[in-house]
Amino acid sequence: MNIIETRNIAKRYVMGTEVVDALKSVTISIQKGEYVAFMGPSGSGKSTLMNIVGCLDSPTSGQYILNNQDVSSMGENELAEVRNKEIGFVFQTFNLLPRQTSLENVALPLIYAGYNKADRTEKAMQALKNVGLENRAGHRPNELSGGQRQRVAVARALVNDPSILLADEPTGNLDTKTSYEIMDLFDQIHSKGNTVIMVTHEEDIAEYAHRIVRLRDGLVESDRLNTNIRKAQALMQSLG
Ligand SMILES: Nc1ncnc2c1ncn2[C@@H]1O[C@H](COP(=O)(O)OP(=O)(O)OP(=O)(O)O)[C@@H](O)[C@H]1O
Ligand SMILES: [Mg+2]
């Protein structure tokens, strides 16, 4: 089943007299449970596509079907509802609230979802446990390492139990070792049945995905399965 299906989506930004066709015509189908990397040069439209896929933005034209629902013509409120239910988002800069603890940051989406305080605390604590950070629940972002901050952001993205995790350059601000730790976490999340889509500039990070979609000038330049040796080895291992 396709969980994500874009049909000829385009995104045009108009600023004064300047027109930018950030996406020209992008048609992509992603099945439930896939792990996909979006790559491509700066300005090729990766973030624009992620934001549309994540219901943070709407296409100028074309259709976007998310989980059998046509979301391309939805208004702001409807879109927010779909987003809260279906999607967890992780960003390069973590986007945590600086004065709130890890636990409070992770619990935030649950306020909008209408949970009471006790349930919020319990669910947020479980989400922190899932990323190995239960012992940092009371720390504020500036009391955490970069990798730990990103783990908190991942916990927040997953606390509502969305089926899709979207990450725009999740390792962009992390050193190599920490980047791989976050990728190991993504592997775990993916192996639990989640659909994972990430944007990355780094070839070695993209190798974690099963499928690599390259964008150029607002178009899909290539879309191929990852036949990398590392993935093959991981597959052999998991088969015993
Ligand atoms: N809100 C906006 N208003 C106007 N133009 C925009 C806006 N967002 C993006 N653009 C333009 O659209 C094009 C695609 O931008 P986008 O952010 O999708 O690129 P990207 O592939 O994510 O690049 P990077 O690798 O640098 O993050 C760029 O030319 C950019 O300047
Ligand atoms: Mg970008």
XYZ file of C-alpha atoms and ligand atoms in Angstrom:
272
model
C 0.000 0.000 0.000
C 1.238 3.480 -0.850
C 1.273 5.604 2.267
C 2.591 8.589 0.308
C 1.760 9.405 -3.275
C 2.522 12.674 -5.018
C 1.221 13.289 -8.526
C 2.938 16.021 -10.504
C 3.254 18.285 -7.539
C 4.717 21.713 -8.114
C 5.602 24.472 -5.698
C 6.052 28.040 -6.885
C 7.248 30.815 -4.613
C 6.536 34.351 -5.742
C 8.426 37.141 -4.018
C 7.818 40.508 -5.627
C 8.884 40.095 -9.232
C 10.903 36.981 -8.564
C 9.379 33.587 -9.237
C 11.028 30.416 -7.936
C 9.793 27.050 -9.106
C 11.108 25.102 -6.142
C 9.335 21.946 -7.355
C 8.411 21.620 -11.022
C 6.680 18.275 -11.231
C 7.376 15.563 -8.706
C 5.655 12.194 -8.822
C 6.719 9.760 -6.106
C 5.099 6.765 -4.454
C 6.318 5.516 -1.108
C 5.005 2.359 0.450
C 4.290 1.839 4.114
C 7.455 0.702 5.867
C 9.939 2.084 3.355
C 13.103 3.905 4.401
C 13.883 6.612 1.862
C 16.581 9.285 1.568
C 16.073 12.488 -0.427
C 19.351 13.843 -1.771
C 20.375 16.567 -4.192
C 22.224 19.870 -4.372
C 21.360 22.880 -2.254
C 18.235 24.548 -3.617
C 17.038 21.457 -5.492
C 13.770 21.384 -3.537
C 14.391 18.749 -0.854
C 13.038 20.738 2.083
C 10.157 22.042 0.005
C 9.186 18.457 -0.824
C 9.598 17.320 2.797
C 7.408 20.154 4.022
C 4.660 19.211 1.585
C 4.963 15.506 2.395
C 4.834 16.466 6.093
C 1.723 18.626 5.619
C 3.567 21.720 6.793
C 2.907 23.268 3.394
C 0.671 22.677 0.351
C 1.662 22.275 -3.288
C 0.811 25.035 -5.760
C -0.510 22.389 -8.138
C -0.681 18.624 -8.380
C -2.068 16.064 -5.991
C -0.807 14.657 -2.739
C -2.439 11.528 -1.378
C -1.420 10.644 2.174
C -2.754 7.387 3.554
C -5.539 7.326 0.944
C -6.586 10.891 1.764
C -6.245 13.709 -0.734
C -4.567 16.370 1.362
C -3.546 18.692 -1.503
C -6.658 20.827 -1.228
C -6.982 20.813 2.556
C -6.992 24.031 4.538
C -4.686 24.931 7.393
C -6.726 23.358 10.204
C -7.478 20.101 8.465
C -3.837 19.829 7.471
C -2.709 20.353 11.064
C -5.017 17.576 12.187
C -3.635 15.113 9.636
C -0.105 16.147 10.523
C -0.600 15.578 14.247
C -2.009 12.148 13.643
C 0.236 10.790 10.913
C 3.585 12.535 11.053
C 6.587 13.044 13.298
C 9.111 15.668 12.230
C 12.798 15.986 13.121
C 14.885 18.983 12.076
C 18.570 19.734 11.661
C 18.496 22.285 14.485
C 16.481 20.087 16.880
C 13.878 22.868 17.463
C 13.500 22.169 21.175
C 12.089 24.767 23.564
C 15.158 25.986 25.491
C 13.518 26.599 28.863
C 11.669 23.291 29.000
C 13.081 20.000 30.201
C 13.458 16.968 27.954
C 10.292 15.524 29.440
C 8.333 18.729 28.867
C 9.589 19.054 25.298
C 8.586 15.489 24.508
C 5.194 15.907 26.203
C 4.321 19.029 24.213
C 2.526 17.337 21.260
C 0.393 15.439 23.777
C -1.075 18.692 25.083
C -2.452 19.416 21.604
C -3.663 15.837 21.389
C -5.702 16.392 24.561
C -4.049 14.013 27.046
C -4.217 14.787 30.765
C -1.052 15.555 32.669
C -0.505 12.106 34.180
C -0.871 10.397 30.803
C 1.390 12.975 29.174
C 4.131 12.340 31.695
C 3.832 8.591 31.361
C 3.862 8.617 27.555
C 6.681 11.151 27.339
C 8.775 9.138 29.784
C 8.240 6.009 27.712
C 9.254 7.884 24.556
C 12.426 9.086 26.300
C 13.134 5.509 27.376
C 12.771 4.370 23.783
C 15.610 6.687 22.772
C 17.722 5.771 25.816
C 17.339 9.076 27.635
C 15.166 8.345 30.658
C 18.040 9.535 32.850
C 18.007 12.979 31.191
C 14.311 13.721 31.626
C 14.924 16.746 33.835
C 17.695 18.298 31.742
C 17.161 21.367 29.585
C 18.485 21.374 26.003
C 21.634 23.356 26.915
C 22.455 20.662 29.475
C 22.502 17.980 26.775
C 24.941 17.003 24.026
C 23.948 17.531 20.389
C 23.194 13.849 19.936
C 21.081 13.818 23.085
C 19.159 16.872 21.893
C 18.392 15.120 18.642
C 17.252 12.049 20.595
C 14.860 14.231 22.558
C 13.600 15.635 19.246
C 13.121 12.086 17.926
C 11.245 11.127 21.101
C 9.008 14.170 20.657
C 8.395 13.269 17.018
C 7.316 9.751 17.977
C 5.399 10.390 21.197
C 2.043 10.561 19.370
C 2.764 7.260 17.645
C 2.725 8.554 14.058
C 3.380 6.036 11.302
C 5.718 8.334 9.369
C 8.972 9.864 10.588
C 10.295 12.740 8.485
C 13.752 14.143 9.135
C 15.310 17.102 7.326
C 19.094 16.744 7.672
C 18.837 15.122 11.107
C 22.611 14.723 11.349
C 23.502 18.097 9.831
C 24.670 19.505 13.172
C 26.216 16.342 14.576
C 29.706 14.859 14.457
C 30.290 11.587 12.637
C 30.054 9.258 15.615
C 26.895 10.889 16.946
C 25.408 10.881 13.440
C 25.786 7.119 13.259
C 24.159 6.759 16.681
C 21.150 8.692 15.452
C 21.088 6.530 12.311
C 21.112 3.400 14.487
C 18.101 4.837 16.265
C 16.397 5.426 12.904
C 17.133 1.803 11.984
C 15.342 0.689 15.168
C 12.391 2.970 14.450
C 12.200 1.665 10.907
C 12.421 -1.962 11.991
C 9.362 -1.408 14.207
C 7.366 -0.834 11.039
C 7.540 2.931 10.657
C 7.969 4.658 7.327
C 11.109 6.807 7.478
C 12.045 9.601 5.067
C 15.088 11.762 5.556
C 16.895 14.499 3.689
C 20.664 14.343 3.756
C 23.683 15.763 1.965
C 25.905 12.949 3.160
C 26.313 9.818 1.056
C 27.256 7.657 4.044
C 24.117 8.729 5.892
C 21.938 8.116 2.819
C 23.336 4.573 2.728
C 21.201 3.765 5.764
C 18.090 4.129 3.622
C 16.776 1.398 1.332
C 15.946 3.792 -1.428
C 17.602 7.004 -2.578
C 15.670 9.685 -4.478
C 17.830 12.417 -6.002
C 16.333 15.789 -6.812
C 17.735 18.403 -9.163
C 16.164 21.749 -10.045
C 12.795 20.737 -8.660
C 12.634 17.432 -10.522
C 13.394 13.823 -9.610
C 16.726 13.048 -11.234
C 16.954 9.440 -10.098
C 15.124 7.051 -7.826
C 16.860 3.792 -7.044
C 17.043 1.039 -4.488
C 20.139 1.054 -2.330
C 22.166 -1.995 -3.219
C 24.952 -0.971 -0.888
C 27.058 -3.660 0.720
C 26.314 -2.429 4.245
C 22.586 -2.952 3.699
C 23.188 -6.354 2.190
C 25.275 -7.320 5.219
C 22.627 -6.061 7.618
C 20.044 -8.088 5.756
C 22.224 -11.229 5.941
C 22.670 -10.664 9.668
C 18.975 -10.236 10.289
C 18.374 -13.458 8.381
C 20.903 -15.179 10.664
N 9.561 30.267 1.666
C 10.214 30.460 0.503
N 10.010 31.572 -0.210
C 10.665 31.768 -1.370
N 11.522 30.898 -1.921
C 11.772 29.769 -1.252
C 11.138 29.490 0.004
N 11.562 28.289 0.441
C 12.440 27.840 -0.486
N 12.563 28.720 -1.511
C 13.392 28.537 -2.720
O 13.038 27.305 -3.309
C 14.183 26.591 -3.775
C 14.245 25.221 -3.113
O 14.483 25.395 -1.731
P 14.638 24.187 -0.704
O 14.727 24.771 0.653
O 13.556 23.217 -0.962
O 16.029 23.553 -1.155
P 16.877 22.363 -0.497
O 17.060 21.318 -1.550
O 16.252 21.946 0.774
O 18.288 23.071 -0.231
P 19.337 22.883 0.995
O 20.119 21.643 0.683
O 20.184 24.098 0.898
O 18.560 22.802 2.268
C 15.369 27.468 -3.456
O 15.726 28.168 -4.618
C 14.861 28.412 -2.392
O 15.515 29.647 -2.453
Mg 16.830 22.045 2.810
